Amino acid sequence: MTVTPERYEVFARRQPLDPLQHLGGVTATNAELAYAYALTTFDEEKWRDVAVVSRRHIYSQTPIAG
Amino acid sequence: MTTVDVAAPPQALGDLILGLRDSKQVLAGETTRWAVRAPSLETGIMLAAQAQDELGHAQVLTALHAHEFADSEEGAERVGLGDPLNHPAALPFEPHTQSWPDMVALLCLWDGALTVMLEALAASSFAPLRNSIGKMCEEEAKHWFFAHGAAADLMAREGQVPEALREACKAMLPRVRHWFGAIGDLAPLRRDGVVPDAVPMARYASRLGPLLEDMKLTWPASDVAGAQ
């Protein structure tokens, strides 16, 4: 099985009731690596919650480029 | 465990702090070495960040030991970062890993052992130690996500790569277990009430369990009992 890097979008929030804020993206071969990269790349603030989602799992009627 | 502050920390705790400090210096050197030869730019950035974390932790542990255990200014001095003391309590892992699977195995098993030990010390009744370890544990959690993700990446690849990771982990496991048995079970410190009464090896075995299972490696069931 080949392992292909894919794009993950990164979301985070400072407080539990804040809306999740889109910070940007990282490229990784699995979600756990994407999460680790996100924690390191977007560490300019102390985020309470950080989440990553593969672009494959984002639904849209218009193409999302990149 | 009730955190009744221990006024006079036992020397065994000072020895463990130095051992952890030495371990982090060696790990910092290894992660730095791989940061510039990592399989991807993102991985290299992650390793460079981890190296910085490890050096920062070594600095905190050095200062903590100097302040709480050194009996003189001369005793508090340590050699430079390029020359760890090889303290008896340090993790006996082989630096200068030869392959990326070897390095990932080191991150999973040996850095994982450091993480579990720091988490045990974060609940210490010795306030200066407890206060120093908190941020370290946050950064260690990040290291674990990376190590586990890197292992999952290798296990998903074709050819000999998964087997190379498996063989590296298999070779390291007995030494890790020996370290926990000889140094890392913290029995004297648990008896004195300096750390909670939970065996770090059990927690480590429980945490590594799913990864080892994926690699069809086993950890003695008796070690997992008592994990908290």
PDB file of C-alpha atoms in Angstrom:
ATOM      1  CA  MET A   1       0.000   0.000   0.000  1.00  0.00           C
ATOM      2  CA  THR A   2       1.359   3.391  -0.959  1.00  0.00           C
ATOM      3  CA  VAL A   3       1.171   6.243   1.504  1.00  0.00           C
ATOM      4  CA  THR A   4       0.155   9.529  -0.063  1.00  0.00           C
ATOM      5  CA  PRO A   5       0.407  12.846   1.747  1.00  0.00           C
ATOM      6  CA  GLU A   6      -2.844  14.742   1.842  1.00  0.00           C
ATOM      7  CA  ARG A   7      -4.010  18.138   2.915  1.00  0.00           C
ATOM      8  CA  TYR A   8      -5.533  18.646   6.352  1.00  0.00           C
ATOM      9  CA  GLU A   9      -7.298  21.833   7.415  1.00  0.00           C
ATOM     10  CA  VAL A  10      -6.553  23.039  10.956  1.00  0.00           C
ATOM     11  CA  PHE A  11      -9.133  24.511  13.334  1.00  0.00           C
ATOM     12  CA  ALA A  12      -8.671  25.772  16.882  1.00  0.00           C
ATOM     13  CA  ARG A  13     -10.281  27.766  19.668  1.00  0.00           C
ATOM     14  CA  ARG A  14      -9.069  29.468  22.816  1.00  0.00           C
ATOM     15  CA  GLN A  15     -12.112  28.815  25.019  1.00  0.00           C
ATOM     16  CA  PRO A  16     -14.622  25.962  25.039  1.00  0.00           C
ATOM     17  CA  LEU A  17     -17.513  28.084  23.808  1.00  0.00           C
ATOM     18  CA  ASP A  18     -15.591  29.922  21.112  1.00  0.00           C
ATOM     19  CA  PRO A  19     -16.336  28.998  17.512  1.00  0.00           C
ATOM     20  CA  LEU A  20     -13.611  26.971  15.871  1.00  0.00           C
ATOM     21  CA  GLN A  21     -11.292  29.234  13.915  1.00  0.00           C
ATOM     22  CA  HIS A  22      -9.667  28.111  10.699  1.00  0.00           C
ATOM     23  CA  LEU A  23      -5.904  28.571  11.030  1.00  0.00           C
ATOM     24  CA  GLY A  24      -4.645  27.105   7.788  1.00  0.00           C
ATOM     25  CA  GLY A  25      -3.498  23.718   6.572  1.00  0.00           C
ATOM     26  CA  VAL A  26      -0.798  21.101   6.897  1.00  0.00           C
ATOM     27  CA  THR A  27       0.200  18.175   4.723  1.00  0.00           C
ATOM     28  CA  ALA A  28       0.610  14.749   6.265  1.00  0.00           C
ATOM     29  CA  THR A  29       0.155  11.067   5.561  1.00  0.00           C
ATOM     30  CA  ASN A  30      -2.216  10.457   8.489  1.00  0.00           C
ATOM     31  CA  ALA A  31      -4.368  12.399  10.930  1.00  0.00           C
ATOM     32  CA  GLU A  32      -2.104  11.935  13.922  1.00  0.00           C
ATOM     33  CA  LEU A  33       0.886  13.378  12.085  1.00  0.00           C
ATOM     34  CA  ALA A  34      -1.300  16.214  10.815  1.00  0.00           C
ATOM     35  CA  TYR A  35      -2.347  16.938  14.391  1.00  0.00           C
ATOM     36  CA  ALA A  36       1.275  16.963  15.598  1.00  0.00           C
ATOM     37  CA  TYR A  37       2.291  19.270  12.743  1.00  0.00           C
ATOM     38  CA  ALA A  38      -0.628  21.566  13.509  1.00  0.00           C
ATOM     39  CA  LEU A  39       0.363  21.862  17.187  1.00  0.00           C
ATOM     40  CA  THR A  40       3.878  22.866  16.157  1.00  0.00           C
ATOM     41  CA  THR A  41       3.036  25.088  13.197  1.00  0.00           C
ATOM     42  CA  PHE A  42       0.253  27.079  14.857  1.00  0.00           C
ATOM     43  CA  ASP A  43       1.725  27.497  18.309  1.00  0.00           C
ATOM     44  CA  GLU A  44       1.704  31.290  18.326  1.00  0.00           C
ATOM     45  CA  GLU A  45      -1.271  31.155  20.671  1.00  0.00           C
ATOM     46  CA  LYS A  46      -2.204  28.858  23.518  1.00  0.00           C
ATOM     47  CA  TRP A  47      -5.145  27.048  21.933  1.00  0.00           C
ATOM     48  CA  ARG A  48      -7.437  25.099  24.175  1.00  0.00           C
ATOM     49  CA  ASP A  49      -8.707  22.859  21.388  1.00  0.00           C
ATOM     50  CA  VAL A  50      -7.046  22.004  18.098  1.00  0.00           C
ATOM     51  CA  ALA A  51      -8.581  19.829  15.421  1.00  0.00           C
ATOM     52  CA  VAL A  52      -7.553  18.687  11.967  1.00  0.00           C
ATOM     53  CA  VAL A  53      -9.787  17.394   9.210  1.00  0.00           C
ATOM     54  CA  SER A  54      -8.772  15.856   5.945  1.00  0.00           C
ATOM     55  CA  ARG A  55      -9.856  17.881   2.961  1.00  0.00           C
ATOM     56  CA  ARG A  56     -11.337  14.637   1.616  1.00  0.00           C
ATOM     57  CA  HIS A  57     -13.992  14.895   4.295  1.00  0.00           C
ATOM     58  CA  ILE A  58     -15.010  18.443   3.526  1.00  0.00           C
ATOM     59  CA  TYR A  59     -18.177  18.609   1.467  1.00  0.00           C
ATOM     60  CA  SER A  60     -18.691  21.463  -0.930  1.00  0.00           C
ATOM     61  CA  GLN A  61     -20.657  22.137  -4.083  1.00  0.00           C
ATOM     62  CA  THR A  62     -17.760  24.167  -5.448  1.00  0.00           C
ATOM     63  CA  PRO A  63     -14.228  22.791  -5.858  1.00  0.00           C
ATOM     64  CA  ILE A  64     -11.789  23.615  -3.088  1.00  0.00           C
ATOM     65  CA  ALA A  65      -8.460  24.232  -4.790  1.00  0.00           C
ATOM     66  CA  GLY A  66      -4.988  23.355  -3.541  1.00  0.00           C
TER      67      GLY A  66
ATOM     68  CA  MET B   1      -2.714  11.448  46.268  1.00  0.00           C
ATOM     69  CA  THR B   2      -2.757  14.394  48.642  1.00  0.00           C
ATOM     70  CA  THR B   3       0.034  16.795  47.724  1.00  0.00           C
ATOM     71  CA  VAL B   4       1.527  17.431  51.125  1.00  0.00           C
ATOM     72  CA  ASP B   5       4.709  19.226  50.237  1.00  0.00           C
ATOM     73  CA  VAL B   6       7.892  17.371  50.957  1.00  0.00           C
ATOM     74  CA  ALA B   7      10.403  19.772  52.455  1.00  0.00           C
ATOM     75  CA  ALA B   8      13.586  17.753  52.045  1.00  0.00           C
ATOM     76  CA  PRO B   9      13.616  15.779  48.804  1.00  0.00           C
ATOM     77  CA  PRO B  10      15.432  12.440  48.851  1.00  0.00           C
ATOM     78  CA  GLN B  11      18.696  12.117  46.962  1.00  0.00           C
ATOM     79  CA  ALA B  12      17.123   9.418  44.798  1.00  0.00           C
ATOM     80  CA  LEU B  13      14.906  12.096  43.313  1.00  0.00           C
ATOM     81  CA  GLY B  14      17.930  14.242  42.536  1.00  0.00           C
ATOM     82  CA  ASP B  15      19.582  11.295  40.817  1.00  0.00           C
ATOM     83  CA  LEU B  16      16.486  10.665  38.737  1.00  0.00           C
ATOM     84  CA  ILE B  17      16.287  14.319  37.706  1.00  0.00           C
ATOM     85  CA  LEU B  18      19.883  14.186  36.478  1.00  0.00           C
ATOM     86  CA  GLY B  19      19.214  10.945  34.637  1.00  0.00           C
ATOM     87  CA  LEU B  20      16.225  12.460  32.891  1.00  0.00           C
ATOM     88  CA  ARG B  21      18.249  15.568  32.101  1.00  0.00           C
ATOM     89  CA  ASP B  22      21.029  13.481  30.506  1.00  0.00           C
ATOM     90  CA  SER B  23      18.469  11.474  28.562  1.00  0.00           C
ATOM     91  CA  LYS B  24      16.942  14.634  27.151  1.00  0.00           C
ATOM     92  CA  GLN B  25      20.319  15.979  26.093  1.00  0.00           C
ATOM     93  CA  VAL B  26      21.060  12.815  24.140  1.00  0.00           C
ATOM     94  CA  LEU B  27      17.566  12.827  22.637  1.00  0.00           C
ATOM     95  CA  ALA B  28      17.976  16.483  21.656  1.00  0.00           C
ATOM     96  CA  GLY B  29      21.162  15.600  19.811  1.00  0.00           C
ATOM     97  CA  GLU B  30      19.477  12.765  17.962  1.00  0.00           C
ATOM     98  CA  THR B  31      16.387  14.759  16.958  1.00  0.00           C
ATOM     99  CA  THR B  32      18.636  17.583  15.755  1.00  0.00           C
ATOM    100  CA  ARG B  33      20.625  15.142  13.633  1.00  0.00           C
ATOM    101  CA  TRP B  34      17.460  13.847  11.981  1.00  0.00           C
ATOM    102  CA  ALA B  35      15.880  17.284  11.561  1.00  0.00           C
ATOM    103  CA  VAL B  36      18.176  17.917   8.595  1.00  0.00           C
ATOM    104  CA  ARG B  37      17.808  14.463   7.057  1.00  0.00           C
ATOM    105  CA  ALA B  38      14.140  13.773   7.773  1.00  0.00           C
ATOM    106  CA  PRO B  39      11.962  12.152   5.084  1.00  0.00           C
ATOM    107  CA  SER B  40       9.897  15.334   4.665  1.00  0.00           C
ATOM    108  CA  LEU B  41      10.221  19.028   5.381  1.00  0.00           C
ATOM    109  CA  GLU B  42       7.288  18.909   7.807  1.00  0.00           C
ATOM    110  CA  THR B  43       8.950  16.073   9.703  1.00  0.00           C
ATOM    111  CA  GLY B  44      12.206  18.009   9.852  1.00  0.00           C
ATOM    112  CA  ILE B  45      10.426  21.052  11.250  1.00  0.00           C
ATOM    113  CA  MET B  46       8.727  18.861  13.842  1.00  0.00           C
ATOM    114  CA  LEU B  47      12.050  17.323  14.892  1.00  0.00           C
ATOM    115  CA  ALA B  48      13.738  20.715  15.111  1.00  0.00           C
ATOM    116  CA  ALA B  49      10.922  21.925  17.372  1.00  0.00           C
ATOM    117  CA  GLN B  50      11.209  18.787  19.499  1.00  0.00           C
ATOM    118  CA  ALA B  51      14.967  19.256  19.817  1.00  0.00           C
ATOM    119  CA  GLN B  52      14.370  22.750  21.118  1.00  0.00           C
ATOM    120  CA  ASP B  53      11.808  21.413  23.596  1.00  0.00           C
ATOM    121  CA  GLU B  54      14.222  18.737  24.846  1.00  0.00           C
ATOM    122  CA  LEU B  55      17.020  21.240  25.356  1.00  0.00           C
ATOM    123  CA  GLY B  56      14.645  23.523  27.219  1.00  0.00           C
ATOM    124  CA  HIS B  57      13.588  20.635  29.443  1.00  0.00           C
ATOM    125  CA  ALA B  58      17.236  19.775  30.098  1.00  0.00           C
ATOM    126  CA  GLN B  59      17.835  23.361  31.114  1.00  0.00           C
ATOM    127  CA  VAL B  60      14.890  23.358  33.535  1.00  0.00           C
ATOM    128  CA  LEU B  61      15.950  20.041  35.069  1.00  0.00           C
ATOM    129  CA  THR B  62      19.532  21.265  35.451  1.00  0.00           C
ATOM    130  CA  ALA B  63      18.376  24.423  37.209  1.00  0.00           C
ATOM    131  CA  LEU B  64      16.001  22.454  39.412  1.00  0.00           C
ATOM    132  CA  HIS B  65      18.742  20.065  40.479  1.00  0.00           C
ATOM    133  CA  ALA B  66      21.212  22.879  41.077  1.00  0.00           C
ATOM    134  CA  HIS B  67      18.736  24.729  43.263  1.00  0.00           C
ATOM    135  CA  GLU B  68      17.404  21.809  45.278  1.00  0.00           C
ATOM    136  CA  PHE B  69      20.146  19.190  45.421  1.00  0.00           C
ATOM    137  CA  ALA B  70      23.575  20.674  44.777  1.00  0.00           C
ATOM    138  CA  ASP B  71      25.488  21.099  47.999  1.00  0.00           C
ATOM    139  CA  SER B  72      27.829  23.701  46.537  1.00  0.00           C
ATOM    140  CA  GLU B  73      28.121  25.945  43.523  1.00  0.00           C
ATOM    141  CA  GLU B  74      30.851  23.696  42.218  1.00  0.00           C
ATOM    142  CA  GLY B  75      28.618  20.671  42.643  1.00  0.00           C
ATOM    143  CA  ALA B  76      25.913  22.412  40.681  1.00  0.00           C
ATOM    144  CA  GLU B  77      28.072  22.895  37.589  1.00  0.00           C
ATOM    145  CA  ARG B  78      27.594  20.479  34.784  1.00  0.00           C
ATOM    146  CA  VAL B  79      29.410  19.727  31.602  1.00  0.00           C
ATOM    147  CA  GLY B  80      28.211  21.243  28.354  1.00  0.00           C
ATOM    148  CA  LEU B  81      25.290  19.995  26.353  1.00  0.00           C
ATOM    149  CA  GLY B  82      27.517  18.054  23.985  1.00  0.00           C
ATOM    150  CA  ASP B  83      28.784  15.765  26.679  1.00  0.00           C
ATOM    151  CA  PRO B  84      26.062  14.167  28.809  1.00  0.00           C
ATOM    152  CA  LEU B  85      27.163  12.647  32.061  1.00  0.00           C
ATOM    153  CA  ASN B  86      25.759   9.208  31.286  1.00  0.00           C
ATOM    154  CA  HIS B  87      24.169   9.267  34.687  1.00  0.00           C
ATOM    155  CA  PRO B  88      23.167   5.816  35.976  1.00  0.00           C
ATOM    156  CA  ALA B  89      19.530   6.851  35.982  1.00  0.00           C
ATOM    157  CA  ALA B  90      19.672   7.962  32.336  1.00  0.00           C
ATOM    158  CA  LEU B  91      17.884   5.926  29.701  1.00  0.00           C
ATOM    159  CA  PRO B  92      20.410   3.490  28.191  1.00  0.00           C
ATOM    160  CA  PHE B  93      19.411   3.974  24.576  1.00  0.00           C
ATOM    161  CA  GLU B  94      21.881   3.901  21.732  1.00  0.00           C
ATOM    162  CA  PRO B  95      22.269   7.306  20.088  1.00  0.00           C
ATOM    163  CA  HIS B  96      23.194   7.712  16.408  1.00  0.00           C
ATOM    164  CA  THR B  97      20.302   5.759  14.972  1.00  0.00           C
ATOM    165  CA  GLN B  98      21.109   4.478  11.513  1.00  0.00           C
ATOM    166  CA  SER B  99      17.733   4.580   9.805  1.00  0.00           C
ATOM    167  CA  TRP B 100      14.454   6.442   9.969  1.00  0.00           C
ATOM    168  CA  PRO B 101      12.588   3.372  11.325  1.00  0.00           C
ATOM    169  CA  ASP B 102      15.224   3.170  14.090  1.00  0.00           C
ATOM    170  CA  MET B 103      14.640   6.823  14.925  1.00  0.00           C
ATOM    171  CA  VAL B 104      10.862   6.410  15.003  1.00  0.00           C
ATOM    172  CA  ALA B 105      11.272   3.403  17.295  1.00  0.00           C
ATOM    173  CA  LEU B 106      13.474   5.518  19.575  1.00  0.00           C
ATOM    174  CA  LEU B 107      10.877   8.287  19.656  1.00  0.00           C
ATOM    175  CA  CYS B 108       8.046   5.875  20.440  1.00  0.00           C
ATOM    176  CA  LEU B 109       9.786   3.742  23.027  1.00  0.00           C
ATOM    177  CA  TRP B 110      12.465   5.830  24.680  1.00  0.00           C
ATOM    178  CA  ASP B 111      10.871   9.263  24.442  1.00  0.00           C
ATOM    179  CA  GLY B 112       7.633   7.566  25.463  1.00  0.00           C
ATOM    180  CA  ALA B 113       9.381   6.302  28.599  1.00  0.00           C
ATOM    181  CA  LEU B 114      10.591   9.826  29.399  1.00  0.00           C
ATOM    182  CA  THR B 115       7.067  11.128  28.951  1.00  0.00           C
ATOM    183  CA  VAL B 116       5.550   8.620  31.336  1.00  0.00           C
ATOM    184  CA  MET B 117       8.220   9.332  33.937  1.00  0.00           C
ATOM    185  CA  LEU B 118       7.670  13.088  33.738  1.00  0.00           C
ATOM    186  CA  GLU B 119       3.926  12.591  34.092  1.00  0.00           C
ATOM    187  CA  ALA B 120       4.577  10.608  37.271  1.00  0.00           C
ATOM    188  CA  LEU B 121       6.798  13.383  38.618  1.00  0.00           C
ATOM    189  CA  ALA B 122       4.227  16.052  37.682  1.00  0.00           C
ATOM    190  CA  ALA B 123       2.077  14.717  40.526  1.00  0.00           C
ATOM    191  CA  SER B 124       4.936  14.811  43.021  1.00  0.00           C
ATOM    192  CA  SER B 125       4.452  16.073  46.535  1.00  0.00           C
ATOM    193  CA  PHE B 126       7.721  18.019  46.091  1.00  0.00           C
ATOM    194  CA  ALA B 127       6.454  21.420  44.969  1.00  0.00           C
ATOM    195  CA  PRO B 128       9.534  22.706  43.057  1.00  0.00           C
ATOM    196  CA  LEU B 129       9.484  19.560  40.935  1.00  0.00           C
ATOM    197  CA  ARG B 130       5.726  19.630  40.432  1.00  0.00           C
ATOM    198  CA  ASN B 131       5.837  23.268  39.383  1.00  0.00           C
ATOM    199  CA  SER B 132       8.658  22.676  36.869  1.00  0.00           C
ATOM    200  CA  ILE B 133       7.215  19.669  35.095  1.00  0.00           C
ATOM    201  CA  GLY B 134       3.773  20.913  33.999  1.00  0.00           C
ATOM    202  CA  LYS B 135       4.720  22.614  30.750  1.00  0.00           C
ATOM    203  CA  MET B 136       7.118  19.793  29.942  1.00  0.00           C
ATOM    204  CA  CYS B 137       4.219  17.358  29.990  1.00  0.00           C
ATOM    205  CA  GLU B 138       2.275  19.512  27.509  1.00  0.00           C
ATOM    206  CA  GLU B 139       5.192  19.422  25.110  1.00  0.00           C
ATOM    207  CA  GLU B 140       5.763  15.713  25.697  1.00  0.00           C
ATOM    208  CA  ALA B 141       2.171  15.037  24.647  1.00  0.00           C
ATOM    209  CA  LYS B 142       2.918  16.728  21.327  1.00  0.00           C
ATOM    210  CA  HIS B 143       6.016  14.549  20.908  1.00  0.00           C
ATOM    211  CA  TRP B 144       3.908  11.443  21.481  1.00  0.00           C
ATOM    212  CA  PHE B 145       1.377  12.413  18.798  1.00  0.00           C
ATOM    213  CA  PHE B 146       4.221  12.851  16.365  1.00  0.00           C
ATOM    214  CA  ALA B 147       5.992   9.600  17.287  1.00  0.00           C
ATOM    215  CA  HIS B 148       2.780   7.625  17.065  1.00  0.00           C
ATOM    216  CA  GLY B 149       1.826   9.246  13.762  1.00  0.00           C
ATOM    217  CA  ALA B 150       5.289   8.582  12.331  1.00  0.00           C
ATOM    218  CA  ALA B 151       5.017   4.937  13.388  1.00  0.00           C
ATOM    219  CA  ALA B 152       1.582   4.659  11.778  1.00  0.00           C
ATOM    220  CA  ASP B 153       3.028   6.156   8.606  1.00  0.00           C
ATOM    221  CA  LEU B 154       5.795   3.554   8.484  1.00  0.00           C
ATOM    222  CA  MET B 155       3.419   0.686   9.280  1.00  0.00           C
ATOM    223  CA  ALA B 156       1.280   1.699   6.283  1.00  0.00           C
ATOM    224  CA  ARG B 157       4.159   1.572   3.810  1.00  0.00           C
ATOM    225  CA  GLU B 158       5.117  -1.192   1.470  1.00  0.00           C
ATOM    226  CA  GLY B 159       8.163  -3.421   1.395  1.00  0.00           C
ATOM    227  CA  GLN B 160      10.515  -3.907   4.306  1.00  0.00           C
ATOM    228  CA  VAL B 161       9.752  -0.631   6.073  1.00  0.00           C
ATOM    229  CA  PRO B 162       7.118  -1.938   8.512  1.00  0.00           C
ATOM    230  CA  GLU B 163       9.339  -4.874   9.388  1.00  0.00           C
ATOM    231  CA  ALA B 164      12.295  -2.546   9.944  1.00  0.00           C
ATOM    232  CA  LEU B 165      10.250  -0.568  12.475  1.00  0.00           C
ATOM    233  CA  ARG B 166       9.051  -3.744  14.121  1.00  0.00           C
ATOM    234  CA  GLU B 167      12.575  -5.127  14.443  1.00  0.00           C
ATOM    235  CA  ALA B 168      13.838  -1.836  15.887  1.00  0.00           C
ATOM    236  CA  CYS B 169      11.084  -1.783  18.502  1.00  0.00           C
ATOM    237  CA  LYS B 170      11.581  -5.444  19.292  1.00  0.00           C
ATOM    238  CA  ALA B 171      15.281  -4.804  19.934  1.00  0.00           C
ATOM    239  CA  MET B 172      14.598  -1.832  22.213  1.00  0.00           C
ATOM    240  CA  LEU B 173      11.793  -3.293  24.307  1.00  0.00           C
ATOM    241  CA  PRO B 174      13.881  -5.451  26.693  1.00  0.00           C
ATOM    242  CA  ARG B 175      16.171  -2.519  27.525  1.00  0.00           C
ATOM    243  CA  VAL B 176      13.239  -0.215  28.187  1.00  0.00           C
ATOM    244  CA  ARG B 177      11.647  -2.794  30.434  1.00  0.00           C
ATOM    245  CA  HIS B 178      14.926  -3.308  32.258  1.00  0.00           C
ATOM    246  CA  TRP B 179      15.244   0.440  32.839  1.00  0.00           C
ATOM    247  CA  PHE B 180      11.765   0.638  34.307  1.00  0.00           C
ATOM    248  CA  GLY B 181      12.519  -2.300  36.538  1.00  0.00           C
ATOM    249  CA  ALA B 182      15.893  -1.014  37.687  1.00  0.00           C
ATOM    250  CA  ILE B 183      15.333   2.723  37.942  1.00  0.00           C
ATOM    251  CA  GLY B 184      11.975   3.799  36.672  1.00  0.00           C
ATOM    252  CA  ASP B 185       9.568   2.026  38.974  1.00  0.00           C
ATOM    253  CA  LEU B 186      10.207   4.762  41.542  1.00  0.00           C
ATOM    254  CA  ALA B 187       9.609   2.358  44.444  1.00  0.00           C
ATOM    255  CA  PRO B 188      11.687   4.326  46.988  1.00  0.00           C
ATOM    256  CA  LEU B 189      10.029   7.591  45.983  1.00  0.00           C
ATOM    257  CA  ARG B 190       6.580   6.031  46.126  1.00  0.00           C
ATOM    258  CA  ARG B 191       7.321   4.649  49.588  1.00  0.00           C
ATOM    259  CA  ASP B 192       8.381   8.111  50.773  1.00  0.00           C
ATOM    260  CA  GLY B 193       5.261   9.683  49.333  1.00  0.00           C
ATOM    261  CA  VAL B 194       7.234  11.844  46.916  1.00  0.00           C
ATOM    262  CA  VAL B 195       5.361  10.486  43.888  1.00  0.00           C
ATOM    263  CA  PRO B 196       1.925   8.880  43.611  1.00  0.00           C
ATOM    264  CA  ASP B 197       1.596   5.204  44.209  1.00  0.00           C
ATOM    265  CA  ALA B 198       1.259   4.170  40.587  1.00  0.00           C
ATOM    266  CA  VAL B 199       3.841   2.161  38.733  1.00  0.00           C
ATOM    267  CA  PRO B 200       5.071   4.092  35.703  1.00  0.00           C
ATOM    268  CA  MET B 201       5.903   0.914  33.797  1.00  0.00           C
ATOM    269  CA  ALA B 202       2.284  -0.205  33.945  1.00  0.00           C
ATOM    270  CA  ARG B 203       1.157   3.100  32.516  1.00  0.00           C
ATOM    271  CA  TYR B 204       3.839   2.918  29.840  1.00  0.00           C
ATOM    272  CA  ALA B 205       2.892  -0.620  28.866  1.00  0.00           C
ATOM    273  CA  SER B 206      -0.744   0.391  28.641  1.00  0.00           C
ATOM    274  CA  ARG B 207       0.043   3.394  26.451  1.00  0.00           C
ATOM    275  CA  LEU B 208       2.337   1.475  24.122  1.00  0.00           C
ATOM    276  CA  GLY B 209      -0.062  -1.464  23.950  1.00  0.00           C
ATOM    277  CA  PRO B 210      -2.021  -0.535  20.803  1.00  0.00           C
ATOM    278  CA  LEU B 211       1.153   0.342  18.892  1.00  0.00           C
ATOM    279  CA  LEU B 212       2.859  -2.883  19.898  1.00  0.00           C
ATOM    280  CA  GLU B 213      -0.258  -4.833  19.003  1.00  0.00           C
ATOM    281  CA  ASP B 214      -0.210  -3.320  15.506  1.00  0.00           C
ATOM    282  CA  MET B 215       3.359  -4.559  15.192  1.00  0.00           C
ATOM    283  CA  LYS B 216       2.465  -7.956  16.636  1.00  0.00           C
ATOM    284  CA  LEU B 217       4.808  -7.400  19.559  1.00  0.00           C
ATOM    285  CA  THR B 218       3.843  -8.223  23.105  1.00  0.00           C
ATOM    286  CA  TRP B 219       4.443  -6.708  26.486  1.00  0.00           C
ATOM    287  CA  PRO B 220       4.084  -8.938  29.535  1.00  0.00           C
ATOM    288  CA  ALA B 221       0.524  -8.727  30.802  1.00  0.00           C
ATOM    289  CA  SER B 222       1.752  -8.530  34.383  1.00  0.00           C
ATOM    290  CA  ASP B 223       3.337  -5.166  33.644  1.00  0.00           C
ATOM    291  CA  VAL B 224       0.044  -3.687  32.454  1.00  0.00           C
ATOM    292  CA  ALA B 225      -1.778  -4.535  35.663  1.00  0.00           C
ATOM    293  CA  GLY B 226      -1.978  -1.502  37.897  1.00  0.00           C
ATOM    294  CA  ALA B 227      -1.838   1.019  35.059  1.00  0.00           C
ATOM    295  CA  GLN B 228      -3.526   4.296  35.948  1.00  0.00           C
TER     296      GLN B 228
END
